[in-house]
């Protein structure tokens, strides 16, 4: 699997979200064969839907897939997944989660690992910088989205 390629697509989604005035988190769901099943971005601000995070957006955009397509799939996300998105990955049986960065927020990585999901953290500088810029420019929105102060 080409992690760099798919994280670059998730970053495109994050940038779109940032340009739209939203929270810059993007995600891409990729099958075990390397086919993009769905891609999305956090749109809770743009759409006024509090559960429309990057990962849930990618899952929604994938449509109603047969459960077998999620087995062996990878969720690529620009930021460590929150508890809700962690749960969604587990619910759908996604077996691998690739995280661009977890310096600005650490979500449910330990729980994913505990449940047998392979977790890869890339320490992607561009994703880290985009989130840092967002946190600097919109701290109130950042705190509202993660339910508290950012972890640094």
GROMACS .gro file of N, CA and C in nm:
model
  456
    1UNK      N    1   0.086  -0.118   0.000
    1UNK     CA    2   0.000   0.000   0.000
    1UNK      C    3   0.090   0.124   0.000
    2UNK      N    4   0.053   0.221  -0.079
    2UNK     CA    5   0.132   0.344  -0.090
    2UNK      C    6   0.079   0.448   0.009
    3UNK      N    7   0.129   0.443   0.131
    3UNK     CA    8   0.080   0.532   0.236
    3UNK      C    9   0.096   0.679   0.200
    4UNK      N   10   0.207   0.715   0.139
    4UNK     CA   11   0.232   0.856   0.103
    4UNK      C   12   0.128   0.907   0.005
    5UNK      N   13   0.093   0.825  -0.092
    5UNK     CA   14  -0.005   0.863  -0.194
    5UNK      C   15  -0.141   0.893  -0.130
    6UNK      N   16  -0.185   0.805  -0.042
    6UNK     CA   17  -0.319   0.821   0.015
    6UNK      C   18  -0.324   0.928   0.124
    7UNK      N   19  -0.214   0.947   0.196
    7UNK     CA   20  -0.210   1.059   0.292
    7UNK      C   21  -0.213   1.191   0.216
    8UNK      N   22  -0.150   1.197   0.099
    8UNK     CA   23  -0.155   1.319   0.017
    8UNK      C   24  -0.299   1.351  -0.024
    9UNK      N   25  -0.378   1.249  -0.052
    9UNK     CA   26  -0.519   1.271  -0.087
    9UNK      C   27  -0.597   1.318   0.036
   10UNK      N   28  -0.569   1.259   0.151
   10UNK     CA   29  -0.634   1.304   0.276
   10UNK      C   30  -0.596   1.449   0.304
   11UNK      N   31  -0.471   1.485   0.279
   11UNK     CA   32  -0.427   1.623   0.299
   11UNK      C   33  -0.499   1.719   0.204
   12UNK      N   34  -0.525   1.676   0.080
   12UNK     CA   35  -0.606   1.758  -0.012
   12UNK      C   36  -0.742   1.788   0.050
   13UNK      N   37  -0.804   1.686   0.108
   13UNK     CA   38  -0.934   1.705   0.173
   13UNK      C   39  -0.922   1.802   0.290
   14UNK      N   40  -0.816   1.787   0.370
   14UNK     CA   41  -0.796   1.876   0.485
   14UNK      C   42  -0.780   2.020   0.440
   15UNK      N   43  -0.703   2.041   0.335
   15UNK     CA   44  -0.685   2.176   0.282
   15UNK      C   45  -0.817   2.235   0.235
   16UNK      N   46  -0.899   2.155   0.167
   16UNK     CA   47  -1.030   2.203   0.123
   16UNK      C   48  -1.113   2.248   0.243
   17UNK      N   49  -1.112   2.166   0.348
   17UNK     CA   50  -1.185   2.202   0.469
   17UNK      C   51  -1.137   2.333   0.529
   18UNK      N   52  -1.006   2.351   0.532
   18UNK     CA   53  -0.948   2.475   0.584
   18UNK      C   54  -0.992   2.594   0.500
   19UNK      N   55  -0.986   2.580   0.367
   19UNK     CA   56  -1.026   2.688   0.276
   19UNK      C   57  -1.175   2.721   0.288
   20UNK      N   58  -1.255   2.623   0.325
   20UNK     CA   59  -1.399   2.643   0.343
   20UNK      C   60  -1.433   2.705   0.479
   21UNK      N   61  -1.331   2.724   0.564
   21UNK     CA   62  -1.354   2.780   0.696
   21UNK      C   63  -1.380   2.675   0.802
   22UNK      N   64  -1.355   2.550   0.769
   22UNK     CA   65  -1.378   2.441   0.862
   22UNK      C   66  -1.250   2.391   0.926
   23UNK      N   67  -1.261   2.276   0.989
   23UNK     CA   68  -1.151   2.213   1.060
   23UNK      C   69  -1.073   2.127   0.960
   24UNK      N   70  -0.943   2.150   0.946
   24UNK     CA   71  -0.867   2.083   0.840
   24UNK      C   72  -0.826   1.939   0.873
   25UNK      N   73  -0.923   1.851   0.868
   25UNK     CA   74  -0.896   1.709   0.887
   25UNK      C   75  -0.957   1.635   0.769
   26UNK      N   76  -0.874   1.560   0.700
   26UNK     CA   77  -0.919   1.483   0.585
   26UNK      C   78  -0.894   1.335   0.606
   27UNK      N   79  -0.970   1.253   0.531
   27UNK     CA   80  -0.957   1.109   0.544
   27UNK      C   81  -0.989   1.041   0.411
   28UNK      N   82  -0.929   0.924   0.393
   28UNK     CA   83  -0.952   0.842   0.275
   28UNK      C   84  -0.961   0.697   0.318
   29UNK      N   85  -1.066   0.628   0.276
   29UNK     CA   86  -1.082   0.486   0.301
   29UNK      C   87  -1.039   0.411   0.176
   30UNK      N   88  -0.944   0.318   0.192
   30UNK     CA   89  -0.884   0.247   0.079
   30UNK      C   90  -0.897   0.097   0.101
   31UNK      N   91  -0.941   0.026  -0.004
   31UNK     CA   92  -0.957  -0.119   0.005
   31UNK      C   93  -0.821  -0.188   0.012
   32UNK      N   94  -0.824  -0.316   0.045
   32UNK     CA   95  -0.699  -0.393   0.052
   32UNK      C   96  -0.630  -0.402  -0.083
   33UNK      N   97  -0.706  -0.379  -0.191
   33UNK     CA   98  -0.648  -0.380  -0.326
   33UNK      C   99  -0.596  -0.243  -0.368
   34UNK      N  100  -0.608  -0.143  -0.283
   34UNK     CA  101  -0.559  -0.009  -0.315
   34UNK      C  102  -0.658   0.080  -0.386
   35UNK      N  103  -0.785   0.043  -0.385
   35UNK     CA  104  -0.890   0.123  -0.449
   35UNK      C  105  -0.951   0.218  -0.346
   36UNK      N  106  -0.966   0.345  -0.384
   36UNK     CA  107  -1.031   0.441  -0.294
   36UNK      C  108  -1.181   0.408  -0.288
   37UNK      N  109  -1.227   0.381  -0.168
   37UNK     CA  110  -1.368   0.352  -0.146
   37UNK      C  111  -1.447   0.478  -0.113
   38UNK      N  112  -1.383   0.569  -0.041
   38UNK     CA  113  -1.447   0.694  -0.002
   38UNK      C  114  -1.344   0.792   0.051
   39UNK      N  115  -1.372   0.917   0.033
   39UNK     CA  116  -1.285   1.021   0.085
   39UNK      C  117  -1.372   1.132   0.138
   40UNK      N  118  -1.320   1.205   0.237
   40UNK     CA  119  -1.400   1.313   0.294
   40UNK      C  120  -1.317   1.400   0.385
   41UNK      N  121  -1.385   1.498   0.444
   41UNK     CA  122  -1.318   1.592   0.535
   41UNK      C  123  -1.415   1.632   0.645
   42UNK      N  124  -1.359   1.682   0.751
   42UNK     CA  125  -1.441   1.733   0.860
   42UNK      C  126  -1.524   1.849   0.805
   43UNK      N  127  -1.656   1.837   0.815
   43UNK     CA  128  -1.746   1.941   0.765
   43UNK      C  129  -1.850   1.982   0.870
   44UNK      N  130  -1.814   1.963   0.995
   44UNK     CA  131  -1.910   1.997   1.100
   44UNK      C  132  -1.945   2.145   1.100
   45UNK      N  133  -1.849   2.230   1.065
   45UNK     CA  134  -1.876   2.374   1.058
   45UNK      C  135  -1.955   2.406   0.932
   46UNK      N  136  -1.909   2.357   0.818
   46UNK     CA  137  -1.971   2.389   0.690
   46UNK      C  138  -2.115   2.338   0.680
   47UNK      N  139  -2.139   2.218   0.731
   47UNK     CA  140  -2.272   2.156   0.719
   47UNK      C  141  -2.356   2.167   0.847
   48UNK      N  142  -2.293   2.210   0.956
   48UNK     CA  143  -2.365   2.219   1.083
   48UNK      C  144  -2.403   2.083   1.140
   49UNK      N  145  -2.322   1.982   1.110
   49UNK     CA  146  -2.348   1.845   1.157
   49UNK      C  147  -2.231   1.804   1.247
   50UNK      N  148  -2.253   1.794   1.378
   50UNK     CA  149  -2.141   1.772   1.470
   50UNK      C  150  -2.070   1.639   1.454
   51UNK      N  151  -2.131   1.540   1.390
   51UNK     CA  152  -2.065   1.411   1.375
   51UNK      C  153  -2.001   1.393   1.237
   52UNK      N  154  -1.995   1.500   1.159
   52UNK     CA  155  -1.937   1.491   1.025
   52UNK      C  156  -1.787   1.523   1.032
   53UNK      N  157  -1.713   1.427   1.086
   53UNK     CA  158  -1.568   1.437   1.096
   53UNK      C  159  -1.506   1.379   0.969
   54UNK      N  160  -1.375   1.387   0.955
   54UNK     CA  161  -1.308   1.339   0.835
   54UNK      C  162  -1.335   1.192   0.808
   55UNK      N  163  -1.316   1.109   0.910
   55UNK     CA  164  -1.332   0.965   0.892
   55UNK      C  165  -1.478   0.927   0.867
   56UNK      N  166  -1.571   0.988   0.941
   56UNK     CA  167  -1.712   0.955   0.920
   56UNK      C  168  -1.760   1.006   0.784
   57UNK      N  169  -1.703   1.116   0.738
   57UNK     CA  170  -1.734   1.168   0.605
   57UNK      C  171  -1.686   1.072   0.497
   58UNK      N  172  -1.564   1.020   0.513
   58UNK     CA  173  -1.512   0.923   0.416
   58UNK      C  174  -1.599   0.797   0.414
   59UNK      N  175  -1.640   0.750   0.531
   59UNK     CA  176  -1.727   0.633   0.537
   59UNK      C  177  -1.862   0.661   0.471
   60UNK      N  178  -1.919   0.777   0.498
   60UNK     CA  179  -2.048   0.812   0.437
   60UNK      C  180  -2.035   0.823   0.285
   61UNK      N  181  -1.926   0.882   0.239
   61UNK     CA  182  -1.906   0.897   0.095
   61UNK      C  183  -1.876   0.765   0.025
   62UNK      N  184  -1.832   0.665   0.101
   62UNK     CA  185  -1.810   0.532   0.044
   62UNK      C  186  -1.944   0.465   0.010
   63UNK      N  187  -2.049   0.508   0.078
   63UNK     CA  188  -2.180   0.448   0.053
   63UNK      C  189  -2.199   0.322   0.135
   64UNK      N  190  -2.305   0.250   0.104
   64UNK     CA  191  -2.340   0.129   0.178
   64UNK      C  192  -2.271   0.010   0.113
   65UNK      N  193  -2.150  -0.017   0.156
   65UNK     CA  194  -2.069  -0.123   0.099
   65UNK      C  195  -2.095  -0.256   0.169
   66UNK      N  196  -2.067  -0.364   0.099
   66UNK     CA  197  -2.075  -0.496   0.160
   66UNK      C  198  -1.968  -0.504   0.269
   67UNK      N  199  -2.002  -0.566   0.381
   67UNK     CA  200  -1.911  -0.570   0.496
   67UNK      C  201  -1.774  -0.628   0.462
   68UNK      N  202  -1.766  -0.713   0.365
   68UNK     CA  203  -1.638  -0.775   0.330
   68UNK      C  204  -1.538  -0.674   0.274
   69UNK      N  205  -1.586  -0.564   0.218
   69UNK     CA  206  -1.495  -0.464   0.162
   69UNK      C  207  -1.418  -0.387   0.269
   70UNK      N  208  -1.471  -0.385   0.391
   70UNK     CA  209  -1.403  -0.314   0.498
   70UNK      C  210  -1.289  -0.398   0.557
   71UNK      N  211  -1.298  -0.529   0.545
   71UNK     CA  212  -1.193  -0.617   0.597
   71UNK      C  213  -1.067  -0.595   0.514
   72UNK      N  214  -0.959  -0.565   0.580
   72UNK     CA  215  -0.834  -0.539   0.510
   72UNK      C  216  -0.821  -0.396   0.460
   73UNK      N  217  -0.925  -0.315   0.480
   73UNK     CA  218  -0.921  -0.175   0.434
   73UNK      C  219  -0.836  -0.091   0.529
   74UNK      N  220  -0.789   0.020   0.476
   74UNK     CA  221  -0.709   0.115   0.554
   74UNK      C  222  -0.779   0.250   0.554
   75UNK      N  223  -0.789   0.309   0.673
   75UNK     CA  224  -0.838   0.446   0.686
   75UNK      C  225  -0.715   0.536   0.700
   76UNK      N  226  -0.700   0.628   0.607
   76UNK     CA  227  -0.594   0.727   0.613
   76UNK      C  228  -0.655   0.854   0.668
   77UNK      N  229  -0.592   0.913   0.768
   77UNK     CA  230  -0.645   1.034   0.829
   77UNK      C  231  -0.532   1.131   0.863
   78UNK      N  232  -0.560   1.258   0.847
   78UNK     CA  233  -0.454   1.358   0.871
   78UNK      C  234  -0.428   1.383   1.018
   79UNK      N  235  -0.520   1.341   1.105
   79UNK     CA  236  -0.504   1.362   1.249
   79UNK      C  237  -0.551   1.238   1.323
   80UNK      N  238  -0.488   1.209   1.434
   80UNK     CA  239  -0.526   1.096   1.517
   80UNK      C  240  -0.678   1.097   1.538
   81UNK      N  241  -0.745   0.984   1.518
   81UNK     CA  242  -0.892   0.983   1.524
   81UNK      C  243  -0.946   1.001   1.666
   82UNK      N  244  -1.051   1.082   1.675
   82UNK     CA  245  -1.119   1.103   1.804
   82UNK      C  246  -1.188   0.973   1.844
   83UNK      N  247  -1.250   0.973   1.961
   83UNK     CA  248  -1.318   0.854   2.010
   83UNK      C  249  -1.429   0.809   1.916
   84UNK      N  250  -1.505   0.903   1.861
   84UNK     CA  251  -1.614   0.867   1.770
   84UNK      C  252  -1.560   0.801   1.644
   85UNK      N  253  -1.456   0.860   1.586
   85UNK     CA  254  -1.400   0.806   1.462
   85UNK      C  255  -1.326   0.675   1.487
   86UNK      N  256  -1.265   0.662   1.604
   86UNK     CA  257  -1.205   0.536   1.644
   86UNK      C  258  -1.312   0.428   1.648
   87UNK      N  259  -1.425   0.460   1.711
   87UNK     CA  260  -1.536   0.365   1.719
   87UNK      C  261  -1.591   0.328   1.583
   88UNK      N  262  -1.598   0.425   1.493
   88UNK     CA  263  -1.648   0.398   1.358
   88UNK      C  264  -1.554   0.301   1.285
   89UNK      N  265  -1.424   0.321   1.300
   89UNK     CA  266  -1.329   0.230   1.237
   89UNK      C  267  -1.346   0.089   1.291
   90UNK      N  268  -1.366   0.077   1.421
   90UNK     CA  269  -1.388  -0.054   1.481
   90UNK      C  270  -1.521  -0.114   1.438
   91UNK      N  271  -1.625  -0.035   1.436
   91UNK     CA  272  -1.758  -0.083   1.398
   91UNK      C  273  -1.757  -0.141   1.256
   92UNK      N  274  -1.686  -0.075   1.166
   92UNK     CA  275  -1.683  -0.119   1.027
   92UNK      C  276  -1.578  -0.228   1.003
   93UNK      N  277  -1.497  -0.260   1.103
   93UNK     CA  278  -1.399  -0.366   1.088
   93UNK      C  279  -1.278  -0.328   1.005
   94UNK      N  280  -1.246  -0.200   1.003
   94UNK     CA  281  -1.128  -0.153   0.930
   94UNK      C  282  -1.004  -0.205   1.003
   95UNK      N  283  -0.914  -0.267   0.930
   95UNK     CA  284  -0.805  -0.336   0.996
   95UNK      C  285  -0.676  -0.255   1.010
   96UNK      N  286  -0.672  -0.139   0.944
   96UNK     CA  287  -0.549  -0.058   0.948
   96UNK      C  288  -0.586   0.089   0.946
   97UNK      N  289  -0.520   0.169   1.032
   97UNK     CA  290  -0.540   0.313   1.035
   97UNK      C  291  -0.403   0.380   1.025
   98UNK      N  292  -0.390   0.464   0.922
   98UNK     CA  293  -0.265   0.537   0.902
   98UNK      C  294  -0.292   0.683   0.935
   99UNK      N  295  -0.216   0.735   1.030
   99UNK     CA  296  -0.235   0.868   1.085
   99UNK      C  297  -0.120   0.956   1.041
  100UNK      N  298  -0.152   1.068   0.979
  100UNK     CA  299  -0.046   1.158   0.934
  100UNK      C  300   0.027   1.222   1.052
  101UNK      N  301  -0.050   1.265   1.152
  101UNK     CA  302   0.015   1.331   1.267
  101UNK      C  303  -0.067   1.316   1.393
  102UNK      N  304   0.004   1.308   1.505
  102UNK     CA  305  -0.061   1.301   1.636
  102UNK      C  306   0.008   1.391   1.738
  103UNK      N  307   0.075   1.494   1.689
  103UNK     CA  308   0.140   1.590   1.779
  103UNK      C  309   0.038   1.688   1.838
  104UNK      N  310  -0.063   1.724   1.760
  104UNK     CA  311  -0.163   1.821   1.804
  104UNK      C  312  -0.279   1.757   1.879
  105UNK      N  313  -0.299   1.628   1.859
  105UNK     CA  314  -0.408   1.558   1.927
  105UNK      C  315  -0.381   1.408   1.918
  106UNK      N  316  -0.396   1.341   2.031
  106UNK     CA  317  -0.387   1.195   2.033
  106UNK      C  318  -0.525   1.141   2.067
  107UNK      N  319  -0.581   1.069   1.973
  107UNK     CA  320  -0.713   1.011   1.992
  107UNK      C  321  -0.706   0.868   2.042
  108UNK      N  322  -0.785   0.782   1.979
  108UNK     CA  323  -0.802   0.645   2.025
  108UNK      C  324  -0.702   0.544   1.973
  109UNK      N  325  -0.580   0.587   1.950
  109UNK     CA  326  -0.479   0.498   1.895
  109UNK      C  327  -0.457   0.373   1.981
  110UNK      N  328  -0.445   0.390   2.110
  110UNK     CA  329  -0.419   0.277   2.199
  110UNK      C  330  -0.536   0.178   2.194
  111UNK      N  331  -0.658   0.230   2.189
  111UNK     CA  332  -0.774   0.142   2.184
  111UNK      C  333  -0.780   0.066   2.052
  112UNK      N  334  -0.747   0.133   1.943
  112UNK     CA  335  -0.742   0.063   1.814
  112UNK      C  336  -0.643  -0.052   1.820
  113UNK      N  337  -0.524  -0.026   1.872
  113UNK     CA  338  -0.421  -0.130   1.884
  113UNK      C  339  -0.469  -0.244   1.973
  114UNK      N  340  -0.531  -0.207   2.084
  114UNK     CA  341  -0.583  -0.307   2.177
  114UNK      C  342  -0.683  -0.399   2.109
  115UNK      N  343  -0.757  -0.344   2.015
  115UNK     CA  344  -0.860  -0.422   1.944
  115UNK      C  345  -0.806  -0.489   1.817
  116UNK      N  346  -0.674  -0.487   1.799
  116UNK     CA  347  -0.613  -0.561   1.689
  116UNK      C  348  -0.597  -0.486   1.558
  117UNK      N  349  -0.622  -0.355   1.562
  117UNK     CA  350  -0.606  -0.273   1.442
  117UNK      C  351  -0.459  -0.230   1.432
  118UNK      N  352  -0.404  -0.242   1.312
  118UNK     CA  353  -0.269  -0.192   1.289
  118UNK      C  354  -0.275  -0.039   1.281
  119UNK      N  355  -0.195   0.029   1.360
  119UNK     CA  356  -0.192   0.175   1.362
  119UNK      C  357  -0.051   0.221   1.321
  120UNK      N  358  -0.047   0.308   1.221
  120UNK     CA  359   0.080   0.362   1.172
  120UNK      C  360   0.073   0.513   1.185
  121UNK      N  361   0.172   0.574   1.249
  121UNK     CA  362   0.180   0.719   1.260
  121UNK      C  363   0.299   0.765   1.175
  122UNK      N  364   0.271   0.853   1.079
  122UNK     CA  365   0.373   0.895   0.983
  122UNK      C  366   0.454   1.017   1.026
  123UNK      N  367   0.406   1.094   1.121
  123UNK     CA  368   0.475   1.217   1.162
  123UNK      C  369   0.496   1.308   1.040
  124UNK      N  370   0.387   1.336   0.972
  124UNK     CA  371   0.385   1.412   0.846
  124UNK      C  372   0.391   1.562   0.876
  125UNK      N  373   0.502   1.625   0.841
  125UNK     CA  374   0.527   1.765   0.878
  125UNK      C  375   0.421   1.860   0.822
  126UNK      N  376   0.380   1.841   0.698
  126UNK     CA  377   0.284   1.933   0.636
  126UNK      C  378   0.147   1.926   0.705
  127UNK      N  379   0.105   1.807   0.742
  127UNK     CA  380  -0.022   1.793   0.814
  127UNK      C  381  -0.013   1.857   0.953
  128UNK      N  382   0.100   1.837   1.018
  128UNK     CA  383   0.122   1.897   1.150
  128UNK      C  384   0.117   2.049   1.140
  129UNK      N  385   0.184   2.104   1.042
  129UNK     CA  386   0.188   2.250   1.024
  129UNK      C  387   0.050   2.307   0.992
  130UNK      N  388  -0.027   2.239   0.909
  130UNK     CA  389  -0.162   2.287   0.877
  130UNK      C  390  -0.249   2.291   1.003
  131UNK      N  391  -0.242   2.187   1.084
  131UNK     CA  392  -0.322   2.184   1.206
  131UNK      C  393  -0.273   2.289   1.305
  132UNK      N  394  -0.143   2.306   1.317
  132UNK     CA  395  -0.090   2.410   1.407
  132UNK      C  396  -0.138   2.549   1.363
  133UNK      N  397  -0.137   2.573   1.234
  133UNK     CA  398  -0.186   2.702   1.183
  133UNK      C  399  -0.334   2.720   1.218
  134UNK      N  400  -0.412   2.617   1.198
  134UNK     CA  401  -0.554   2.623   1.231
  134UNK      C  402  -0.575   2.651   1.380
  135UNK      N  403  -0.502   2.581   1.465
  135UNK     CA  404  -0.516   2.599   1.610
  135UNK      C  405  -0.480   2.742   1.650
  136UNK      N  406  -0.375   2.797   1.587
  136UNK     CA  407  -0.334   2.936   1.615
  136UNK      C  408  -0.443   3.034   1.572
  137UNK      N  409  -0.498   3.014   1.453
  137UNK     CA  410  -0.593   3.109   1.396
  137UNK      C  411  -0.736   3.091   1.447
  138UNK      N  412  -0.774   2.971   1.488
  138UNK     CA  413  -0.911   2.944   1.530
  138UNK      C  414  -0.916   2.860   1.659
  139UNK      N  415  -0.851   2.904   1.766
  139UNK     CA  416  -0.844   2.821   1.887
  139UNK      C  417  -0.980   2.787   1.946
  140UNK      N  418  -1.076   2.877   1.934
  140UNK     CA  419  -1.209   2.849   1.990
  140UNK      C  420  -1.278   2.736   1.914
  141UNK      N  421  -1.262   2.732   1.785
  141UNK     CA  422  -1.322   2.626   1.704
  141UNK      C  423  -1.252   2.493   1.729
  142UNK      N  424  -1.121   2.497   1.742
  142UNK     CA  425  -1.045   2.376   1.773
  142UNK      C  426  -1.089   2.317   1.907
  143UNK      N  427  -1.097   2.399   2.009
  143UNK     CA  428  -1.139   2.350   2.141
  143UNK      C  429  -1.281   2.297   2.138
  144UNK      N  430  -1.368   2.362   2.063
  144UNK     CA  431  -1.505   2.315   2.051
  144UNK      C  432  -1.511   2.179   1.981
  145UNK      N  433  -1.426   2.159   1.882
  145UNK     CA  434  -1.431   2.034   1.805
  145UNK      C  435  -1.382   1.916   1.886
  146UNK      N  436  -1.274   1.930   1.958
  146UNK     CA  437  -1.220   1.816   2.033
  146UNK      C  438  -1.274   1.809   2.174
  147UNK      N  439  -1.359   1.904   2.211
  147UNK     CA  440  -1.422   1.900   2.343
  147UNK      C  441  -1.333   1.946   2.456
  148UNK      N  442  -1.235   2.023   2.427
  148UNK     CA  443  -1.146   2.072   2.533
  148UNK      C  444  -1.024   2.137   2.473
  149UNK      N  445  -0.928   2.157   2.554
  149UNK     CA  446  -0.803   2.221   2.512
  149UNK      C  447  -0.721   2.124   2.425
  150UNK      N  448  -0.649   2.178   2.328
  150UNK     CA  449  -0.563   2.091   2.248
  150UNK      C  450  -0.450   2.031   2.332
  151UNK      N  451  -0.414   1.908   2.300
  151UNK     CA  452  -0.304   1.840   2.369
  151UNK      C  453  -0.175   1.871   2.296
  152UNK      N  454  -0.078   1.920   2.369
  152UNK     CA  455   0.053   1.950   2.308
  152UNK      C  456   0.162   1.893   2.391
   0.00000   0.00000   0.00000
